[in-house]
Short mmCIF file of C-alpha atoms and ligand atoms in Angstrom, two decimals:
data_model
loop_
_atom_site.label_atom_id
_atom_site.label_comp_id
_atom_site.label_asym_id
_atom_site.label_seq_id
_atom_site.Cartn_x
_atom_site.Cartn_y
_atom_site.Cartn_z
CA MET Z 45 13.84 -41.46 -121.11
CA ILE Z 46 10.63 -43.38 -121.84
CA PRO Z 47 11.84 -46.91 -122.76
CA TYR Z 48 10.37 -48.94 -125.63
CA GLY Z 49 9.38 -51.71 -123.24
CA ARG Z 50 9.61 -52.62 -119.59
CA GLN Z 51 8.43 -55.19 -117.09
CA ASP Z 52 5.53 -54.59 -114.72
CA VAL Z 53 6.25 -56.12 -111.30
CA ASN Z 54 3.78 -55.35 -108.51
CA GLU Z 55 3.61 -56.15 -104.79
CA GLU Z 56 1.81 -59.46 -105.44
CA ASP Z 57 4.60 -60.55 -107.79
CA ILE Z 58 7.16 -59.70 -105.12
CA GLN Z 59 5.23 -61.62 -102.45
CA SER Z 60 5.03 -64.62 -104.75
CA VAL Z 61 8.83 -64.66 -105.08
CA VAL Z 62 9.32 -64.11 -101.33
CA GLU Z 63 7.12 -67.14 -100.60
CA VAL Z 64 9.39 -69.31 -102.74
CA LEU Z 65 12.47 -67.92 -100.99
CA ARG Z 66 11.00 -69.02 -97.66
CA SER Z 67 10.19 -72.52 -98.98
CA ASP Z 68 12.35 -75.66 -99.17
CA TRP Z 69 13.05 -75.37 -102.89
CA LEU Z 70 15.02 -72.81 -104.85
CA THR Z 71 16.03 -74.69 -107.98
CA GLN Z 72 13.52 -76.52 -110.18
CA GLY Z 73 10.79 -77.83 -107.87
CA PRO Z 74 7.06 -77.49 -107.15
CA ALA Z 75 6.84 -73.82 -108.25
CA VAL Z 76 8.20 -74.72 -111.70
CA GLU Z 77 5.57 -77.46 -112.01
CA ARG Z 78 2.82 -75.02 -111.00
CA PHE Z 79 4.04 -72.42 -113.50
CA GLU Z 80 4.17 -75.03 -116.25
CA GLN Z 81 0.59 -76.05 -115.47
CA ASP Z 82 -0.57 -72.43 -115.32
CA VAL Z 83 0.76 -71.71 -118.81
CA ALA Z 84 -0.32 -75.03 -120.38
CA HIS Z 85 -3.80 -74.67 -118.93
CA TYR Z 86 -4.11 -71.06 -120.10
CA CYS Z 87 -2.99 -71.92 -123.64
CA GLY Z 88 -4.85 -75.19 -123.94
CA ALA Z 89 -1.76 -77.35 -124.51
CA LYS Z 90 -1.23 -80.75 -122.90
CA TYR Z 91 2.41 -80.42 -121.85
CA SER Z 92 4.86 -77.65 -121.04
CA VAL Z 93 8.54 -77.59 -120.12
CA ALA Z 94 9.93 -74.43 -118.47
CA VAL Z 95 13.58 -73.63 -119.15
CA SER Z 96 16.16 -70.91 -118.54
CA SER Z 97 15.39 -68.87 -121.69
CA ALA Z 98 13.54 -68.98 -125.00
CA THR Z 99 16.94 -69.51 -126.63
CA ALA Z 100 17.33 -72.75 -124.61
CA ALA Z 101 13.70 -73.63 -125.42
CA LEU Z 102 14.32 -73.24 -129.17
CA HIS Z 103 17.48 -75.34 -128.94
CA ILE Z 104 15.86 -78.32 -127.20
CA ALA Z 105 12.73 -78.01 -129.36
CA CYS Z 106 14.91 -78.42 -132.47
CA LEU Z 107 16.72 -81.39 -130.92
CA ALA Z 108 13.43 -83.00 -129.83
CA ALA Z 109 12.15 -82.57 -133.40
CA GLY Z 110 15.17 -84.55 -134.58
CA LEU Z 111 17.17 -81.76 -136.23
CA LYS Z 112 20.58 -83.20 -137.07
CA PRO Z 113 23.90 -81.93 -138.42
CA GLY Z 114 23.45 -81.21 -142.12
CA GLY Z 115 19.69 -80.67 -141.72
CA THR Z 116 17.89 -77.48 -142.67
CA LEU Z 117 15.83 -75.02 -140.67
CA TRP Z 118 13.87 -72.11 -142.14
CA THR Z 119 12.70 -69.06 -140.23
CA SER Z 120 11.91 -65.38 -140.73
CA PRO Z 121 14.73 -62.88 -141.36
CA ASN Z 122 12.74 -60.36 -139.29
CA THR Z 123 13.45 -61.81 -135.86
CA PHE Z 124 15.94 -61.94 -133.04
CA VAL Z 125 19.03 -63.99 -133.94
CA ALA Z 126 18.01 -66.77 -131.52
CA SER Z 127 15.26 -68.01 -133.92
CA ALA Z 128 17.95 -69.03 -136.42
CA ASN Z 129 20.88 -69.75 -134.08
CA CYS Z 130 19.01 -72.78 -132.66
CA GLY Z 131 19.54 -74.46 -136.04
CA LEU Z 132 23.28 -73.75 -135.89
CA TYR Z 133 23.48 -75.20 -132.35
CA CYS Z 134 22.28 -78.50 -133.87
CA GLY Z 135 24.82 -78.34 -136.68
CA ALA Z 136 22.04 -77.65 -139.19
CA ASN Z 137 21.86 -74.97 -141.88
CA PRO Z 138 19.52 -72.06 -141.33
CA ASP Z 139 17.75 -70.35 -144.22
CA PHE Z 140 15.08 -67.68 -144.34
CA VAL Z 141 11.66 -67.02 -145.84
CA ASP Z 142 10.97 -63.37 -146.66
CA ILE Z 143 8.23 -61.47 -144.85
CA ASP Z 144 4.69 -60.40 -145.65
CA PRO Z 145 4.87 -56.60 -146.14
CA ARG Z 146 1.66 -56.09 -144.15
CA THR Z 147 2.24 -58.20 -141.01
CA TYR Z 148 6.06 -58.38 -141.14
CA ASN Z 149 5.65 -62.11 -140.40
CA LEU Z 150 7.15 -64.90 -142.47
CA SER Z 151 4.97 -64.92 -145.60
CA ALA Z 152 2.96 -68.11 -146.17
CA ASP Z 153 2.90 -67.33 -149.93
CA THR Z 154 6.68 -67.02 -150.10
CA LEU Z 155 7.04 -70.18 -148.00
CA GLU Z 156 4.84 -72.08 -150.44
CA GLU Z 157 6.91 -70.90 -153.44
CA LYS Z 158 10.22 -71.64 -151.74
CA LEU Z 159 9.07 -75.15 -150.78
CA ALA Z 160 8.00 -75.90 -154.35
CA SER Z 161 11.43 -74.98 -155.71
CA ALA Z 162 13.27 -76.66 -152.80
CA GLU Z 163 11.40 -79.88 -153.59
CA LYS Z 164 12.72 -79.85 -157.15
CA GLN Z 165 16.28 -79.13 -155.99
CA GLY Z 166 16.21 -81.56 -153.07
CA GLY Z 167 16.60 -78.97 -150.31
CA LEU Z 168 13.45 -79.27 -148.24
CA PRO Z 169 13.70 -78.13 -144.60
CA GLN Z 170 13.24 -80.45 -141.61
CA ILE Z 171 11.98 -77.59 -139.46
CA VAL Z 172 10.18 -74.29 -140.10
CA ILE Z 173 10.02 -71.73 -137.29
CA PRO Z 174 7.34 -69.10 -137.88
CA VAL Z 175 7.89 -66.12 -135.56
CA HIS Z 176 4.77 -64.30 -134.34
CA PHE Z 177 6.27 -60.87 -134.85
CA ALA Z 178 5.15 -58.13 -132.45
CA GLY Z 179 2.71 -60.62 -130.92
CA GLN Z 180 0.61 -61.24 -134.03
CA SER Z 181 0.23 -64.87 -135.07
CA CYS Z 182 1.46 -66.05 -138.46
CA GLU Z 183 -1.00 -67.76 -140.82
CA MET Z 184 -0.72 -71.04 -138.96
CA GLU Z 185 -3.35 -73.06 -140.78
CA ARG Z 186 -1.56 -72.58 -144.09
CA ILE Z 187 1.87 -73.22 -142.57
CA ALA Z 188 0.62 -76.39 -140.85
CA ALA Z 189 -0.88 -77.64 -144.13
CA LEU Z 190 2.44 -77.04 -145.91
CA GLY Z 191 4.18 -78.90 -143.08
CA LYS Z 192 2.00 -81.95 -143.71
CA ARG Z 193 2.52 -81.78 -147.46
CA TYR Z 194 6.30 -81.33 -147.39
CA GLY Z 195 7.05 -83.24 -144.19
CA PHE Z 196 8.62 -80.56 -142.00
CA THR Z 197 8.06 -79.95 -138.28
CA VAL Z 198 6.59 -76.59 -137.26
CA ILE Z 199 7.96 -74.91 -134.12
CA GLU Z 200 6.29 -71.58 -133.32
CA ASP Z 201 8.58 -68.90 -131.93
CA ALA Z 202 5.91 -67.15 -129.88
CA SER Z 203 8.39 -65.16 -127.78
CA HIS Z 204 6.26 -62.05 -128.45
CA ALA Z 205 2.87 -63.65 -128.38
CA ILE Z 206 1.74 -65.18 -125.08
CA GLY Z 207 -1.79 -63.92 -124.47
CA GLY Z 208 -2.46 -63.64 -128.21
CA ARG Z 209 -4.90 -65.71 -130.24
CA TYR Z 210 -5.15 -67.21 -133.68
CA ARG Z 211 -8.76 -67.77 -134.80
CA ASP Z 212 -10.43 -69.58 -131.87
CA THR Z 213 -7.18 -70.91 -130.37
CA ARG Z 214 -4.75 -69.32 -127.98
CA VAL Z 215 -1.17 -68.98 -129.15
CA GLY Z 216 0.57 -71.87 -127.40
CA SER Z 217 -2.24 -74.39 -127.94
CA CYS Z 218 -0.05 -76.10 -130.57
CA ALA Z 219 -3.18 -76.73 -132.64
CA PHE Z 220 -1.12 -75.94 -135.75
CA SER Z 221 2.39 -76.94 -134.68
CA ALA Z 222 4.43 -79.62 -132.93
CA MET Z 223 5.77 -77.16 -130.34
CA THR Z 224 5.47 -73.53 -129.31
CA VAL Z 225 8.15 -71.49 -127.53
CA PHE Z 226 7.63 -68.51 -125.20
CA SER Z 227 10.17 -66.04 -123.76
CA PHE Z 228 9.89 -64.48 -120.31
CA HIS Z 229 12.64 -61.89 -120.77
CA PRO Z 230 11.64 -58.61 -119.02
CA VAL Z 231 10.71 -56.76 -122.24
CA LYS Z 232 8.31 -59.53 -123.29
CA ILE Z 233 4.64 -59.86 -122.30
CA ILE Z 234 5.21 -61.54 -118.90
CA THR Z 235 8.55 -62.07 -117.18
CA THR Z 236 10.52 -64.40 -114.94
CA GLY Z 237 13.72 -62.29 -115.20
CA GLU Z 238 15.14 -64.76 -117.69
CA GLY Z 239 13.11 -67.75 -118.78
CA GLY Z 240 11.36 -69.62 -121.52
CA MET Z 241 9.00 -72.52 -122.14
CA VAL Z 242 8.19 -75.16 -124.74
CA LEU Z 243 4.58 -76.31 -125.09
CA THR Z 244 3.43 -79.41 -126.95
CA ASN Z 245 0.54 -81.85 -127.19
CA ARG Z 246 2.82 -84.82 -127.92
CA GLN Z 247 3.96 -87.04 -125.07
CA ASP Z 248 7.05 -88.28 -126.95
CA LEU Z 249 8.29 -84.71 -127.47
CA TYR Z 250 7.48 -83.80 -123.88
CA GLU Z 251 9.52 -86.69 -122.47
CA LYS Z 252 12.45 -85.80 -124.69
CA LEU Z 253 12.30 -82.10 -123.78
CA VAL Z 254 12.32 -82.93 -120.07
CA ARG Z 255 15.48 -85.03 -120.48
CA LEU Z 256 17.25 -82.48 -122.69
CA ARG Z 257 16.57 -79.78 -120.09
CA SER Z 258 18.61 -81.72 -117.55
CA HIS Z 259 21.71 -83.46 -118.96
CA GLY Z 260 19.85 -86.17 -120.90
CA ILE Z 261 19.25 -87.94 -117.58
CA THR Z 262 16.19 -90.06 -116.79
CA ARG Z 263 14.93 -91.63 -113.57
CA ASP Z 264 12.12 -93.45 -115.39
CA PRO Z 265 12.89 -97.21 -115.71
CA ARG Z 266 10.86 -97.30 -118.98
CA PHE Z 267 13.64 -95.39 -120.72
CA MET Z 268 16.63 -97.20 -119.16
CA GLU Z 269 18.91 -99.77 -120.68
CA GLY Z 270 18.58 -102.76 -118.37
CA GLU Z 271 17.17 -102.70 -114.84
CA PRO Z 272 17.82 -99.87 -112.36
CA ASP Z 273 20.56 -100.73 -109.83
CA GLY Z 274 18.43 -99.38 -106.98
CA PRO Z 275 16.25 -96.48 -105.83
CA TRP Z 276 19.19 -94.00 -106.22
CA TYR Z 277 19.66 -94.90 -109.84
CA TYR Z 278 19.52 -92.63 -112.88
CA GLN Z 279 20.83 -93.01 -116.37
CA GLN Z 280 22.14 -90.56 -118.91
CA ILE Z 281 20.69 -91.85 -122.16
CA GLU Z 282 21.46 -88.89 -124.45
CA LEU Z 283 23.39 -85.61 -124.34
CA GLY Z 284 21.39 -82.88 -122.63
CA PHE Z 285 22.10 -79.57 -120.90
CA ASN Z 286 21.46 -77.68 -117.72
CA TYR Z 287 18.65 -75.48 -119.05
CA ARG Z 288 16.59 -75.55 -115.83
CA ILE Z 289 14.76 -72.50 -114.51
CA THR Z 290 14.55 -71.84 -110.76
CA ASP Z 291 11.52 -72.02 -108.48
CA ILE Z 292 12.27 -68.39 -107.59
CA GLN Z 293 11.69 -67.38 -111.22
CA ALA Z 294 8.67 -69.66 -111.57
CA GLY Z 295 7.07 -67.98 -108.53
CA LEU Z 296 7.25 -64.70 -110.42
CA GLY Z 297 5.98 -66.41 -113.57
CA SER Z 298 2.84 -67.81 -111.94
CA SER Z 299 2.04 -64.44 -110.44
CA GLN Z 300 2.59 -62.70 -113.79
CA MET Z 301 0.30 -65.24 -115.50
CA ARG Z 302 -2.58 -64.01 -113.32
CA ARG Z 303 -2.00 -60.54 -114.79
CA LEU Z 304 -1.51 -61.62 -118.42
CA ASP Z 305 -4.97 -60.75 -119.77
CA GLU Z 306 -4.83 -57.36 -118.09
CA PHE Z 307 -1.37 -56.71 -119.62
CA VAL Z 308 -2.54 -57.59 -123.13
CA ALA Z 309 -5.74 -55.56 -122.77
CA ARG Z 310 -3.72 -52.49 -121.73
CA ARG Z 311 -1.32 -53.03 -124.66
CA HIS Z 312 -4.33 -53.10 -126.99
CA SER Z 313 -5.82 -49.92 -125.61
CA LEU Z 314 -2.46 -48.13 -125.94
CA ALA Z 315 -2.11 -49.43 -129.51
CA GLU Z 316 -5.59 -48.16 -130.37
CA ARG Z 317 -4.67 -44.77 -128.89
CA TYR Z 318 -1.53 -44.65 -131.06
CA ASP Z 319 -3.67 -45.59 -134.09
CA THR Z 320 -5.99 -42.66 -133.44
CA LEU Z 321 -3.34 -40.10 -132.52
CA LEU Z 322 -1.04 -40.95 -135.47
CA ARG Z 323 -3.68 -41.41 -138.18
CA GLU Z 324 -2.80 -38.21 -140.06
CA GLN Z 325 0.97 -38.76 -140.14
CA ALA Z 326 3.10 -39.99 -143.06
CA LEU Z 327 3.38 -43.41 -141.46
CA THR Z 328 2.21 -46.97 -141.95
CA LEU Z 329 0.63 -48.11 -138.68
CA PRO Z 330 0.46 -51.77 -137.58
CA TRP Z 331 -1.92 -53.83 -139.70
CA GLN Z 332 -3.95 -56.52 -137.97
CA HIS Z 333 -4.78 -59.77 -139.73
CA PRO Z 334 -8.46 -60.66 -139.19
CA ASP Z 335 -7.48 -64.16 -137.93
CA ALA Z 336 -5.15 -62.83 -135.24
CA TYR Z 337 -5.61 -61.16 -131.88
CA SER Z 338 -2.13 -59.80 -131.20
CA ALA Z 339 -0.45 -59.76 -127.80
CA PHE Z 340 1.01 -56.40 -128.98
CA HIS Z 341 4.55 -56.89 -127.77
CA LEU Z 342 5.62 -54.12 -130.17
CA TYR Z 343 4.01 -51.12 -131.83
CA VAL Z 344 5.97 -50.64 -135.05
CA ILE Z 345 5.55 -47.67 -137.37
CA ARG Z 346 6.98 -47.46 -140.89
CA LEU Z 347 8.10 -44.07 -142.15
CA HIS Z 348 6.96 -42.79 -145.55
CA LEU Z 349 10.43 -41.42 -146.20
CA ASP Z 350 9.56 -39.68 -149.48
CA ALA Z 351 6.89 -37.60 -147.76
CA ILE Z 352 8.91 -36.89 -144.61
CA GLY Z 353 12.06 -35.36 -146.13
CA LYS Z 354 14.26 -36.75 -143.35
CA THR Z 355 16.22 -39.96 -143.19
CA HIS Z 356 15.17 -42.91 -141.09
CA ARG Z 357 18.20 -42.34 -138.90
CA GLN Z 358 17.38 -38.64 -138.41
CA VAL Z 359 13.88 -39.50 -137.21
CA PHE Z 360 15.22 -42.23 -134.91
CA GLU Z 361 17.91 -39.98 -133.42
CA GLY Z 362 15.46 -37.07 -133.17
CA LEU Z 363 13.16 -39.23 -131.03
CA ARG Z 364 16.02 -40.39 -128.80
CA GLN Z 365 17.03 -36.74 -128.33
CA GLU Z 366 13.45 -36.00 -127.25
CA GLY Z 367 13.81 -38.65 -124.53
CA ILE Z 368 11.83 -41.32 -126.36
CA GLY Z 369 13.57 -44.70 -126.11
CA VAL Z 370 12.60 -45.96 -129.55
CA ASN Z 371 14.12 -49.16 -130.88
CA LEU Z 372 14.33 -51.13 -134.12
CA HIS Z 373 13.02 -54.67 -134.48
CA TYR Z 374 14.77 -56.25 -136.31
CA ILE Z 375 18.04 -55.97 -138.19
CA PRO Z 376 17.47 -58.73 -140.79
CA VAL Z 377 19.29 -61.75 -139.35
CA HIS Z 378 20.89 -62.74 -142.68
CA THR Z 379 22.75 -59.38 -142.82
CA GLN Z 380 24.58 -60.02 -139.52
CA PRO Z 381 28.32 -60.55 -140.05
CA TYR Z 382 28.13 -64.11 -138.71
CA TYR Z 383 25.40 -64.98 -141.21
CA ARG Z 384 27.22 -63.24 -144.07
CA ARG Z 385 30.12 -65.56 -143.37
CA LEU Z 386 27.69 -68.43 -143.93
CA GLY Z 387 27.02 -67.06 -147.41
CA PHE Z 388 24.00 -64.77 -146.97
CA LYS Z 389 24.12 -61.26 -148.38
CA PRO Z 390 22.11 -58.05 -148.52
CA GLY Z 391 19.48 -58.37 -151.23
CA ASP Z 392 18.60 -61.97 -150.34
CA PHE Z 393 15.35 -61.05 -148.56
CA PRO Z 394 14.25 -57.68 -149.97
CA GLN Z 395 10.96 -57.30 -148.06
CA ALA Z 396 12.69 -57.68 -144.69
CA GLU Z 397 15.44 -55.28 -145.80
CA GLN Z 398 12.97 -52.66 -147.07
CA TYR Z 399 11.04 -52.94 -143.81
CA TYR Z 400 14.28 -52.47 -141.83
CA ARG Z 401 15.02 -49.20 -143.65
CA GLU Z 402 11.70 -47.68 -142.49
CA ALA Z 403 10.68 -49.29 -139.19
CA ILE Z 404 10.72 -47.83 -135.67
CA SER Z 405 9.28 -49.44 -132.50
CA LEU Z 406 7.52 -46.90 -130.29
CA PRO Z 407 7.28 -47.33 -126.50
CA LEU Z 408 4.59 -49.86 -125.54
CA TYR Z 409 4.21 -51.54 -122.16
CA PRO Z 410 1.34 -51.88 -119.67
CA SER Z 411 2.50 -49.21 -117.22
CA LEU Z 412 2.99 -46.59 -119.98
CA SER Z 413 0.53 -43.86 -118.94
CA ASP Z 414 -1.71 -41.97 -121.36
CA SER Z 415 0.24 -38.77 -120.64
CA GLU Z 416 3.58 -40.46 -121.32
CA GLN Z 417 2.11 -41.80 -124.54
CA ASP Z 418 0.99 -38.26 -125.43
CA ARG Z 419 4.61 -37.15 -124.93
CA VAL Z 420 5.75 -39.82 -127.38
CA VAL Z 421 3.17 -38.69 -129.94
CA GLN Z 422 4.04 -35.00 -129.54
CA ALA Z 423 7.75 -35.74 -129.92
CA LEU Z 424 7.12 -37.84 -133.01
CA LYS Z 425 4.99 -35.11 -134.60
CA ARG Z 426 7.73 -32.55 -133.92
CA VAL Z 427 10.41 -34.76 -135.41
CA LEU Z 428 8.31 -35.55 -138.49
CA SER Z 429 7.35 -31.92 -139.17
C1 PLP G 1382 13.42 -62.54 -127.06
C2 PLP G 1382 13.34 -63.45 -128.21
C3 PLP G 1382 14.01 -64.69 -128.23
C4 PLP G 1382 14.97 -65.10 -127.15
O1 PLP G 1382 14.41 -65.05 -125.90
P1 PLP G 1382 15.34 -65.26 -124.61
O2 PLP G 1382 14.33 -65.67 -123.56
O3 PLP G 1382 15.96 -63.93 -124.33
O4 PLP G 1382 16.32 -66.31 -124.89
C5 PLP G 1382 13.80 -65.53 -129.30
N1 PLP G 1382 13.02 -65.18 -130.33
C6 PLP G 1382 12.38 -63.98 -130.35
C7 PLP G 1382 11.50 -63.66 -131.51
C8 PLP G 1382 12.55 -63.08 -129.31
O5 PLP G 1382 11.94 -61.89 -129.35
#
């Protein structure tokens, strides 16, 4: 079976982890700091806080932004559940903004309309989380401008998008947001096994994120109530978590960062090959916004079902039977049973639902060889014919 995605770990990556294992630190220590600096420097952000997953990163980013019980968070329905669950962790109410039918990202037009009507009805969000679907940046300049006008905080869920660019900025620079979140799960662009990061240019957010990562504890006298009792002293000044990542994982992360550009370049050349090989098929191929250079986490095709004469499910199962590990990103979050119990229902976000009925993610990862890719294309042509 050719999977839809997989990590690429080479001998250098392994050596980098072994070095950490031979060192004095295993939990959060100097390797985490180095990894944080590597990513912040690459992206052009001032601060970065590495944590145990992107899910943890989204949670503390929402808390740092001041999301409170009863607040509101908007995100895309075409995402992994974690992009919306972070609002629920804070006791806030998630809601969704339907997608752009070309990029499958949260639509800036729809966001603008929804904000205008929310303003009249008194339901403006505190936080909006644009998700850079498949690695392609959302229209950040427009979203940032709406954030200023309506007073919400923008947190980018860039779990798919490290190594991507928006205009002349790297995703993660936070030029158009308060914070950006990355995931280092093995199917993503680079990996630490499990892991995530929050980037920001704001010192106040950075200091808060660092505390929330580790129990809400500080050792900095500037933040303490009263004077420290002595050199051993720390204070818990708010409720935080244990969301730390290990030095072992960070060793892998720093090594993977050195390979990031090569990974994204290979993803692009495979995507271009798919574009060429699939041009004549009854499919919509990924559309690239001129402002975005995608990290190409996913290569998603949409089936022209009328022309194909097979159901979406038949094509999907046909590919699996051919040994092609296709996948589907994403089941619209608002249609999940848990979200239906919150009051959402099918029909609420028709673009995301229409997309879901036609989309398939083809295998795409740096070590996918041209001949394996040819096998995918041949299998797809057979199934479609
Ligand atoms: C993978 C992913 C997450 C969660 O990442 P973890 O590191 O597994 O917690 C969040 N949002 C999106 C869009 C993702 O793809």
